[in-house]
XYZ file of C-alpha atoms in Angstrom:
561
model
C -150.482 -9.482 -17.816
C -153.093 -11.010 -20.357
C -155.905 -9.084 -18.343
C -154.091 -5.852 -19.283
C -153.477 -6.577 -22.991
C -156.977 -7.833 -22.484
C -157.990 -4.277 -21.374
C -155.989 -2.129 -23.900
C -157.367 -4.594 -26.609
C -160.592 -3.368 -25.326
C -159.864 0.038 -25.454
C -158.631 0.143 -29.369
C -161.908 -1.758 -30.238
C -163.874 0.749 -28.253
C -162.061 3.202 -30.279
C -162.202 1.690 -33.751
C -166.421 1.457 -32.872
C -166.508 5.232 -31.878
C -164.415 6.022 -35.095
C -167.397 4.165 -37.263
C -164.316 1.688 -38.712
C -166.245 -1.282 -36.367
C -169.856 -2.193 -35.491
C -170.721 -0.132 -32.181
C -173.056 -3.558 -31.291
C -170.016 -6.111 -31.492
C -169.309 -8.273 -28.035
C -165.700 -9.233 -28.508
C -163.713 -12.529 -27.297
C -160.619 -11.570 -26.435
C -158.105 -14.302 -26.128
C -154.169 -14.355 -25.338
C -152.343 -17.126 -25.513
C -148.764 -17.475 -24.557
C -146.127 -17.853 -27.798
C -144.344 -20.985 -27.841
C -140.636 -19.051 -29.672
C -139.691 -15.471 -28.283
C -139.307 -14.149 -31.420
C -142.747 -14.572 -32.193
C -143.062 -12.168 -28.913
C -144.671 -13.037 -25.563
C -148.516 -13.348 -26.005
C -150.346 -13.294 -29.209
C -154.121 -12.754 -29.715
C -156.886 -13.479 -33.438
C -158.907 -10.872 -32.267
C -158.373 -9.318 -35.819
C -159.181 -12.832 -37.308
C -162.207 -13.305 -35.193
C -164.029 -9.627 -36.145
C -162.475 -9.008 -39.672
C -165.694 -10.246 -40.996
C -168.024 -7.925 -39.009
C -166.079 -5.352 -39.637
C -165.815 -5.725 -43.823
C -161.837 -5.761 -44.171
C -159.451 -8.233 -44.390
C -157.869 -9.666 -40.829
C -154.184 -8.421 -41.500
C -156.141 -4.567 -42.303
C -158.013 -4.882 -39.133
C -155.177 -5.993 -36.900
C -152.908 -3.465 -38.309
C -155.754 -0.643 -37.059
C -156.200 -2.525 -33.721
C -152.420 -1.982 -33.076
C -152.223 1.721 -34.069
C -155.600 1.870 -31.926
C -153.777 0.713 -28.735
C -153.367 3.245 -26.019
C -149.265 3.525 -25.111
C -148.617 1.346 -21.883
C -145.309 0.836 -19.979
C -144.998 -3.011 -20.008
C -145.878 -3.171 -23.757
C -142.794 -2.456 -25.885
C -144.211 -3.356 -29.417
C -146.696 -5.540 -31.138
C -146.590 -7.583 -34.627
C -148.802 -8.873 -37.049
C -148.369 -12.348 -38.436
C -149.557 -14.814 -40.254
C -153.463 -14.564 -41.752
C -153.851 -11.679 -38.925
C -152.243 -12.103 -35.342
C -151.193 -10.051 -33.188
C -148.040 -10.662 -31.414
C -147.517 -9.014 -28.014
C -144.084 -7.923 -27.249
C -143.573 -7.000 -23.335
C -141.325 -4.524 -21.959
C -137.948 -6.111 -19.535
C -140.227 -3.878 -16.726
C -143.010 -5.459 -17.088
C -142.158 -9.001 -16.508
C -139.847 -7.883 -13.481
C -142.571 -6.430 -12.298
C -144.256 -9.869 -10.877
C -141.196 -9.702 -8.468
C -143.223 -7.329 -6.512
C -146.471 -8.921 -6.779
C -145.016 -12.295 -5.622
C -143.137 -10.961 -2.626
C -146.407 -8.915 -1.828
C -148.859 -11.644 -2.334
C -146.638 -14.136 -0.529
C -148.808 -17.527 -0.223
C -151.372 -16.089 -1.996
C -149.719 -15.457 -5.164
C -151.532 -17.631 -8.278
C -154.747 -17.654 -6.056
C -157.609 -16.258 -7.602
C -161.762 -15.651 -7.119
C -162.570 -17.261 -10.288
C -164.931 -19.683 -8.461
C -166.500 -17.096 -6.636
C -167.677 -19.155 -3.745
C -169.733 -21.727 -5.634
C -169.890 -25.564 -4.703
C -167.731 -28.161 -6.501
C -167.794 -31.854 -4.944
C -164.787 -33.694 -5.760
C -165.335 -37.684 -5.102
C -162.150 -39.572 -5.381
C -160.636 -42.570 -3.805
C -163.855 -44.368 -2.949
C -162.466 -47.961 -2.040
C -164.640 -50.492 -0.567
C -163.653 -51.337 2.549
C -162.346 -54.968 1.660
C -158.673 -54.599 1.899
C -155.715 -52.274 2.331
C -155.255 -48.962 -0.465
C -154.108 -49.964 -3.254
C -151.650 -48.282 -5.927
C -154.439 -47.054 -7.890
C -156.398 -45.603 -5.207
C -152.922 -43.642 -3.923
C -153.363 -42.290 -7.839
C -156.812 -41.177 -7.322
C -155.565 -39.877 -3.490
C -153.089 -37.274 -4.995
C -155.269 -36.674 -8.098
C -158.417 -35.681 -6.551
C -156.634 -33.844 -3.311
C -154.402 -31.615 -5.768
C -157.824 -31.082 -7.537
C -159.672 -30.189 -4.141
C -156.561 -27.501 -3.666
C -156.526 -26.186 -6.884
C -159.842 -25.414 -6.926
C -159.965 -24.025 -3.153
C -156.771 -21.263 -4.549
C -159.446 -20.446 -7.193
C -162.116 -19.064 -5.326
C -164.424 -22.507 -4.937
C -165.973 -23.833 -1.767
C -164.740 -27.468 -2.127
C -166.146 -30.421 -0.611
C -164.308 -33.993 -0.585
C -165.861 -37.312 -0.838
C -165.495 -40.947 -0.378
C -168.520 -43.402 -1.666
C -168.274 -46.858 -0.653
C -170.406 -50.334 -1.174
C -171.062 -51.193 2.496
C -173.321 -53.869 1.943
C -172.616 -56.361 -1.453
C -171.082 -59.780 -2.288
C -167.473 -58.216 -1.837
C -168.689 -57.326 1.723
C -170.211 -61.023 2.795
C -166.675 -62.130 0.748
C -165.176 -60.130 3.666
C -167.259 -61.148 6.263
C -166.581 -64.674 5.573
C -163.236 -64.662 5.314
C -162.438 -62.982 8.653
C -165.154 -65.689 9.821
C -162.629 -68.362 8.164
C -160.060 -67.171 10.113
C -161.629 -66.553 13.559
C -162.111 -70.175 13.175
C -158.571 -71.183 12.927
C -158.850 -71.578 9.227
C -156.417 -70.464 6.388
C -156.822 -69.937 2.521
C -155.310 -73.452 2.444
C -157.676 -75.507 5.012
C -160.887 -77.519 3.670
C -163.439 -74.740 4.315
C -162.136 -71.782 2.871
C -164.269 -69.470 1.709
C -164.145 -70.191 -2.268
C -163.450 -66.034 -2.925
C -162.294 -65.601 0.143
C -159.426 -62.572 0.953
C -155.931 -64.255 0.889
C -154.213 -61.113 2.779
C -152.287 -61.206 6.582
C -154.499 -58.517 7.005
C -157.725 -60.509 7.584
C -155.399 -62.720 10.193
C -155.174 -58.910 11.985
C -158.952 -58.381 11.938
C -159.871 -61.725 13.118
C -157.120 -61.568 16.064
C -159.067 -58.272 16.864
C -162.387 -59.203 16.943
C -162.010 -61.997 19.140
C -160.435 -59.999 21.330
C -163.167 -57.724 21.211
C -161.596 -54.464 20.089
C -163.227 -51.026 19.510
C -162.491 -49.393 16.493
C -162.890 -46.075 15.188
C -162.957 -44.852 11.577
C -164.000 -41.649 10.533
C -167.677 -42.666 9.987
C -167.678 -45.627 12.053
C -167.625 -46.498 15.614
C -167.958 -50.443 16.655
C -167.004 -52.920 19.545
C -166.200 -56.326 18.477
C -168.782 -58.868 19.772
C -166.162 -61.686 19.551
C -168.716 -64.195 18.507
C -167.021 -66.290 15.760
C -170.876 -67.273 14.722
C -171.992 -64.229 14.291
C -171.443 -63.276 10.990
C -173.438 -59.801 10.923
C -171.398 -58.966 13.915
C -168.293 -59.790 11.753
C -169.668 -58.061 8.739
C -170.012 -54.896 10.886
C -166.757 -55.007 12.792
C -164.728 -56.251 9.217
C -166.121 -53.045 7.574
C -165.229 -50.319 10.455
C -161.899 -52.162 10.929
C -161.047 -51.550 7.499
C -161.924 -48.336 6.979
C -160.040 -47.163 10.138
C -156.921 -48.880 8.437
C -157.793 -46.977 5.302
C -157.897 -43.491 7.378
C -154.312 -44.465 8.660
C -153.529 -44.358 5.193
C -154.853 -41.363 3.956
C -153.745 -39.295 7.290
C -150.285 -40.624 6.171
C -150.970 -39.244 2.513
C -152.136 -36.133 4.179
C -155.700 -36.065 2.701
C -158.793 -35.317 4.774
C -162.388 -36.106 3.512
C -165.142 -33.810 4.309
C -168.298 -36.424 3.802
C -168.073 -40.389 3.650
C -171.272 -41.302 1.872
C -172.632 -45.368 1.902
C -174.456 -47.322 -0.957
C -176.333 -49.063 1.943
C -178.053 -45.301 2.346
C -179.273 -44.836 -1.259
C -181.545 -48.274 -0.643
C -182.500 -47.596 2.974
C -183.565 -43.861 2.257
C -185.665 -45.311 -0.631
C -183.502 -43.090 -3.332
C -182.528 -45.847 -5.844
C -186.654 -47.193 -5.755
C -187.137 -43.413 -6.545
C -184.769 -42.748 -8.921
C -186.277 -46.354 -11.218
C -190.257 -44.916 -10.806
C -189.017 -42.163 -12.176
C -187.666 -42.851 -15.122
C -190.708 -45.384 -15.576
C -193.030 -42.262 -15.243
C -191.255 -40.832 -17.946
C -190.893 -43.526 -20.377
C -187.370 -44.111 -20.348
C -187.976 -47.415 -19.948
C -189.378 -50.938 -21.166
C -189.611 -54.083 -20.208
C -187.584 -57.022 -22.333
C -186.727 -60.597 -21.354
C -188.070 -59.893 -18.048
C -185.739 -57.245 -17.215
C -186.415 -53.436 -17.125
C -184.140 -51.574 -19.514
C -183.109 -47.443 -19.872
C -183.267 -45.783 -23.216
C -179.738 -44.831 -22.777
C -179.519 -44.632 -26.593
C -181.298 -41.258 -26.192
C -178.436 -39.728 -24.948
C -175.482 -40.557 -26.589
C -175.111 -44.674 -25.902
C -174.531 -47.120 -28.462
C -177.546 -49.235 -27.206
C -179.498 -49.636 -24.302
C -178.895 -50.982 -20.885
C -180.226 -53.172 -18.524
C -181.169 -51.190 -15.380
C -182.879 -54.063 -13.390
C -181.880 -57.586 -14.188
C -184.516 -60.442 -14.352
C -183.866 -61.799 -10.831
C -185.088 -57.901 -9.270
C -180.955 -57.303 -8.948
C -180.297 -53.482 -10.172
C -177.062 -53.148 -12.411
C -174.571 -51.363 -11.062
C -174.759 -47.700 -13.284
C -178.456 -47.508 -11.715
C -177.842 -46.656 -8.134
C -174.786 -44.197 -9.796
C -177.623 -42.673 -10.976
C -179.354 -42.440 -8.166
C -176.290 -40.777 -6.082
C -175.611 -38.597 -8.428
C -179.259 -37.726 -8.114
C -178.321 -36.964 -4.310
C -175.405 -34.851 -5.505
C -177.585 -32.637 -7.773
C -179.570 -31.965 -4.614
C -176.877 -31.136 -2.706
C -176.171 -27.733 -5.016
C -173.264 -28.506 -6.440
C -172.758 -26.491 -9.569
C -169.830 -29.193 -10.363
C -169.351 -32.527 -9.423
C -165.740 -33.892 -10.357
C -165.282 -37.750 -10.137
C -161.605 -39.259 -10.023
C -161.950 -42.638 -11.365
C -160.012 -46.238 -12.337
C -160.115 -45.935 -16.699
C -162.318 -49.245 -15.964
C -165.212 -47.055 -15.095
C -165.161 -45.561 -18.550
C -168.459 -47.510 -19.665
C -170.224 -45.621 -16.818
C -169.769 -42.067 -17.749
C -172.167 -41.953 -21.012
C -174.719 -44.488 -18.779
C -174.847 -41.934 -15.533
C -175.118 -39.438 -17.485
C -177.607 -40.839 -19.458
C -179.946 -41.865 -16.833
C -179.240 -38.235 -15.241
C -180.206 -36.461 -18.207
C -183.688 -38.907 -18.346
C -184.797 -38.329 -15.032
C -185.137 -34.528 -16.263
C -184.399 -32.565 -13.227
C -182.166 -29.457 -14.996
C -178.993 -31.477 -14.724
C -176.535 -30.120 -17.521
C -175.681 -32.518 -20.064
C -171.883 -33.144 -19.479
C -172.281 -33.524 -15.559
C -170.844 -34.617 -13.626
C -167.317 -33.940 -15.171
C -164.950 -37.356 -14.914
C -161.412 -37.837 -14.278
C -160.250 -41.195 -15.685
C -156.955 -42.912 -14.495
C -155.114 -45.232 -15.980
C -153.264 -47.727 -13.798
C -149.588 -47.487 -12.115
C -147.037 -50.093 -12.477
C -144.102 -49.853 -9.411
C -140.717 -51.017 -10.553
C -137.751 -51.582 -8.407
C -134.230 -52.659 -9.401
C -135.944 -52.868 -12.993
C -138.113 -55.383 -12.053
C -142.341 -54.565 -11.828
C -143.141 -55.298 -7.887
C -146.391 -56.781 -7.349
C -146.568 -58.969 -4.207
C -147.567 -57.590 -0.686
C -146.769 -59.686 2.622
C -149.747 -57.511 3.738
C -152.143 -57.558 0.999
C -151.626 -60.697 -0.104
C -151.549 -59.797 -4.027
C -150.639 -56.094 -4.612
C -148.517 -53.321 -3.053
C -150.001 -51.180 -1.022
C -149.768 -47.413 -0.753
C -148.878 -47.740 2.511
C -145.924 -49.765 1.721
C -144.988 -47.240 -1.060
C -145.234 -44.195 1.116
C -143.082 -46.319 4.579
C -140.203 -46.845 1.292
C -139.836 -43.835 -0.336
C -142.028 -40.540 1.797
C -144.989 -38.681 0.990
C -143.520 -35.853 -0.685
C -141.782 -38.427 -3.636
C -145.639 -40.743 -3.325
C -147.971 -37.854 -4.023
C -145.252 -36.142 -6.448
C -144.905 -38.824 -8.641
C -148.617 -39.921 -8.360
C -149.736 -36.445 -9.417
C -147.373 -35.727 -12.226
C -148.590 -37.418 -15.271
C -151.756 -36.356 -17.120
C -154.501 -39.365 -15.922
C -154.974 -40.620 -19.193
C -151.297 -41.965 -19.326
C -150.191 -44.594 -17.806
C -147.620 -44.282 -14.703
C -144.853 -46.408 -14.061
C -143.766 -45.807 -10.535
C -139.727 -46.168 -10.263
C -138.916 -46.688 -6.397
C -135.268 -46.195 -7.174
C -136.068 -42.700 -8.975
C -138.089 -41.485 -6.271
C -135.047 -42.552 -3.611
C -132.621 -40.860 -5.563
C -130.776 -37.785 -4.512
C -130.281 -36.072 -7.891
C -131.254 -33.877 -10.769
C -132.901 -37.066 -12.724
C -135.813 -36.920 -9.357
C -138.061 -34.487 -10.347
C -139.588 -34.066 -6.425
C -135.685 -34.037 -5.172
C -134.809 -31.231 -8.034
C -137.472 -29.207 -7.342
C -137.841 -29.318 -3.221
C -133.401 -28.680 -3.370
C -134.222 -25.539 -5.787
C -136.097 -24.238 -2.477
C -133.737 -25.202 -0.041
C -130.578 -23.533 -2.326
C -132.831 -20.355 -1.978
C -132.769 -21.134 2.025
C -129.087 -21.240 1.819
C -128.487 -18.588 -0.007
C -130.210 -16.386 2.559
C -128.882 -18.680 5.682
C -125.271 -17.669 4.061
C -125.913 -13.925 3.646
C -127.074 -13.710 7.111
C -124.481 -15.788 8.891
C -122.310 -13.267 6.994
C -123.880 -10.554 9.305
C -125.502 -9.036 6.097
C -129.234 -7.833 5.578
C -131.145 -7.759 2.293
C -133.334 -4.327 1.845
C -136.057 -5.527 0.244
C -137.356 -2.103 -1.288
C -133.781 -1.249 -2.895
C -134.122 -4.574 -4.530
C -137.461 -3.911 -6.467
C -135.776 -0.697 -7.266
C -133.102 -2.131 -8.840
C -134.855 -5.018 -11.050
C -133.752 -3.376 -13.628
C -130.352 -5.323 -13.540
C -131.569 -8.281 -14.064
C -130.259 -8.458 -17.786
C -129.191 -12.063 -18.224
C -131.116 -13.871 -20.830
C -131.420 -16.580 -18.076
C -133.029 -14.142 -15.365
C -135.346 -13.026 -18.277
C -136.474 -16.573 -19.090
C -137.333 -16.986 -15.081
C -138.890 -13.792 -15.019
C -141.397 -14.682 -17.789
C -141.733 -18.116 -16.316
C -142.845 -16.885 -13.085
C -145.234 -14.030 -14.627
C -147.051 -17.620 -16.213
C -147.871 -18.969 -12.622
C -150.947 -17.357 -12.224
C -152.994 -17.946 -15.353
C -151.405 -22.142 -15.319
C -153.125 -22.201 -11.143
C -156.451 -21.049 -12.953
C -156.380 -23.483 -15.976
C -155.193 -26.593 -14.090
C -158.306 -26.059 -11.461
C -160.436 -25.843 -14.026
C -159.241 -28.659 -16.253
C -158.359 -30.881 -13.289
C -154.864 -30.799 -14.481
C -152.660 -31.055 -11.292
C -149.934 -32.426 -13.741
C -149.974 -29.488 -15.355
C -148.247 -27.631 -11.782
C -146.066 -30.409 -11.640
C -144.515 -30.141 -14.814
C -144.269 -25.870 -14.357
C -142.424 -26.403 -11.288
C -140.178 -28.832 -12.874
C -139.189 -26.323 -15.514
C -139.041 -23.570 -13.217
C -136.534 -25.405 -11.169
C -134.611 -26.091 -13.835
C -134.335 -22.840 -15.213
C -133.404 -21.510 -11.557
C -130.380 -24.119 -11.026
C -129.477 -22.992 -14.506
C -129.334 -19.415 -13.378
C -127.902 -20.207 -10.267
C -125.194 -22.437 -11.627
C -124.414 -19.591 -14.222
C -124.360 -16.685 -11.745
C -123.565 -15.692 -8.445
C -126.020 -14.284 -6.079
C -124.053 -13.033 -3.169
C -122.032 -10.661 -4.733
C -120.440 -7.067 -3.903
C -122.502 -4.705 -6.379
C -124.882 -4.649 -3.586
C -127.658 -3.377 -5.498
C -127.600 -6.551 -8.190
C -127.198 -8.840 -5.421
C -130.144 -7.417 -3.758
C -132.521 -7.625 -7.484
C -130.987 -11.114 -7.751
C -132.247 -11.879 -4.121
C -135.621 -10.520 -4.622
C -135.816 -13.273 -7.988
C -134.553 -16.035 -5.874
C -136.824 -14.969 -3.059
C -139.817 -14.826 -5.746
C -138.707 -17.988 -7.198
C -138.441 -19.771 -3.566
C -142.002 -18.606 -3.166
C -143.798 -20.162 -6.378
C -142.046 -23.039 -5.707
C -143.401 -23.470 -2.055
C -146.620 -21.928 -3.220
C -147.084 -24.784 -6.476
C -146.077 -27.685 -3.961
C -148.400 -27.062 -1.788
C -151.100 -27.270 -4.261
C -149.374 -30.956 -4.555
C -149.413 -31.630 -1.102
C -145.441 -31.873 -0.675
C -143.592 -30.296 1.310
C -141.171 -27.005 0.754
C -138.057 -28.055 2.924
C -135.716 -25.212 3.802
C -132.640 -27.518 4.030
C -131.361 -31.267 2.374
């Protein structure tokens, strides 16, 4: 609907400029935006406000001759000026019916669009080093990033997923040692312990398999165990693919799929992060101070400079960021979308720093960052913490064996990132209207029933009488889901590009809502054949954004509960 106000708006300027009463050189920016109170109509546009001055009248003259300008059109029943110069868009009852048709025609594709035309966004999220089980916070980032990836795949981008992790590292020889420690007949409690050492049952898992020599195989990794309890590299090796099998049991179980698995280890062996620091030396980003090399970060935005290479030849950890995100620019990704812990906010204005020193074209502003704040899981009212498994945190695979996927990813993905999340295990168990996943998922299965019922009642629903009779859909409640449902499209487009998968969440919350209302309120399978057939088609259109906006969640659309 807002590109055809967008296109009649067009028109009456086109108009006005051919009438002499507007410049014939003006380039217009037409925006819509969606009222917030009915009775300030449905979509209102300062199109008036934003060319009054070009066009040497006051806003409220200009909007007044932008409205008598407009050609007539069917689904526009009247407009309004308000305020300093508005215009308030009143539609016609046809008009919003009319996404009925377009939802039953487009069926899955309905709120999928072209906008990104087939160019390359990289969306890195998750990226755990391969120390320990998934975490909490990494499920967050899980259903984050994947509802990102979808988002942006039903908007016309060719999407690939990453996962970045340390290979190599202290954490890593931390690792290493403790499953050492253990292959020994050690435990966290012995004389010997490794003084960091992991704490978790899991590393009593690993060890048991290495000595038995088991193979392993993780996505990006393939290894044999030597069985050696000496041989720590062997260990190291085995520790690492062991792990990140374990972590690909967790994300099949979670339902996301990574395209590329990219290791730190390869940014020093290919020579990249040397590169990336003679770079920015050739350039004179740089100087030497206390026998360390520093960036001129303050160049771009930091409050001081930073330490790139420490005095013992150790690089900080922001400069071989610098140098992946290097990699990523080479790759041809016209975005790069990173879904990150809030404790990596320090690194944004450095990577971007260094990016924007090395001088390559990068934009300033990429990559784009998605920071999350953490997730506390309550049970019984009390905050769970503890993990047999894990030793000293719950794991996401815990979270998802107690309560499903569908509730896990739901309840992950459905607060903005900034916020913080408090997890309710109880909530996401519960079979009512106060579980947002449970409200929305029965909203589609009551439209299965409903359907189930009029067939086991050896009745047939004629889909073509039905969009012929839409226009008896008259309640104020079927008007409110009609309008709702006409808002599906444009929300699909602005949460893929803001990287607000909350945003779908929350719609398909309130669209559930409003359809129980309805539903509650009035019956479907009734004996005026041709209203029960207009208030199948809504149910069936309702039924189909629902199923269409969980998917772009990764839950499921069951037909029965």
């Amino acid at each position: 609907m807002k590109e055809h106000l967008s296109e009649l708006i067009g028109q009456a300027l086109d108009s006005l400029a051919a009438s002499g009463d507007l410049p014939a050189d003006i380039e217009p920016n037409i925006q819509l935006e969606r009222t917030r109170d009915p009775a300030h109509g449905d979509l209102a546009s300062n199109i008036a406000l934003t060319l009054a001055k070009r066009a040497g009248c006051a806003p409220r003259d200009l909007a007044a001759q932008i409205c008598a300008a407009l050609p007539a059109s069917p689904q526009l029943e009247k407009t309004e000026i308000a305020g300093p110069g508005f215009i308030n868009f009143f539609l016609t009852d046809a008009s919003s019916a009319a996404v009925i048709q377009r939802i039953l025609d487009e069926g899955e594709g309905f709120g999928r669009s072209d906008v990104g035309q087939g160019r390359k966004v990289q969306v890195e999220f998750v990226s755990a080093n391969p120390t320990g089980p998934l975490h909490i916070g990494h499920g967050r980032q899980a259903a984050l990033g994947d509802s990102a990836a979808r988002l942006l795949e039903a908007t016309g981008w060719e999407v690939s997923r990453e996962f970045y992790y340390n290979d190599a590292g202290e954490q890593i020889n931390n690792l290493a040692r403790s499953v050492q420690a253990r292959a020994r007949g050690l435990d966290p409690e012995s004389d010997g312990w490794p003084t960091d050492g992991y704490r978790g049952e899991y590393i009593v898992d690993v060890a048991r398999d290495y000595l038995s020599g088991a193979h392993v195989d993780a996505e990006d990794k393939h290894v044999d165990a030597a069985g050696d309890p000496e041989d720590i590299d062997a260990i190291r090796e085995f520790a690492v693919a062991y792990l990140r099998h374990e972590q690909d049991l967790d994300l099949k179980a979670f339902d996301v799929a990574f395209d590329v698995f990219f290791l730190e280890s390869s940014l020093y062996d290919s020579g990249e992060v040397e590169n990336t620091v003679s770079a920015l030396v050739e350039r004179g980003e740089t100087y030497e101070n206390d026998g360390a090399l520093w960036l001129k970060t303050t160049g771009y935005g930091d409050d001081k400079d930073r330490v790139m290479r420490k005095s013992d030849g150790g690089y900080t950890y922001f400069l071989p960021d610098v140098a992946y995100h290097h990699n990523k620019w080479g790759r041809g990704f016209d975005r790069v979308i990173d879904v990150q812990g809030a404790d990596h906010h320090s690194t944004v204005t450095r990577v971007r720093a260094g990016l924007q020193a090395l001088d390559v074209g990068i934009p300033e502003g990429w990559p784009e960052y998605v920071l999350h704040q953490m997730v506390t899981v309550m049970r019984g009212g009390s905050e769970v913490k503890i993990s047999k498994r894990a030793g000293s945190y719950y794991t996401l695979r815990e979270l998802i064996q107690e309560v499903g996927r569908d509730a896990t990813r739901y309840f992950l993905a459905a607060r903005a990132p900034g916020s913080q999340l408090t997890f309710d295990i109880d909530l996401a168990l519960a079979e009512s209207n106060d579980n947002p996943v449970y409200y929305i998922q029965y909203a589609h299965a009551r439209v299965c029933s409903v359907f189930r019922k009029l067939e086991e009642a050896g009745e047939s629903w004629d889909a073509d009488a039905a969009l012929a009779s839409l226009d008896r859909l008259t309640e104020e409640e079927e008007k409110a889901l009609l309008k709702r449902l006409d808002q599906y499209p444009e929300l699909v487009a602005a949460a893929a590009d803001k990287s607000e998968p909350h945003n779908v969440a929350n719609y398909l919350r309130e669209l559930a809502g409003e359809f129980h209302s309805w539903y509650n309120a009035h019956k479907v399978l009734l004996d005026d054949a041709e209203l029960r057939d207009a208030r199948l088609a809504l149910s069936a259109a309702v039924r189909q954004t629902i199923a269409n906006g969980l998917a772009l969640l990764g839950v499921s659309a069951p037909e029965s509960m």
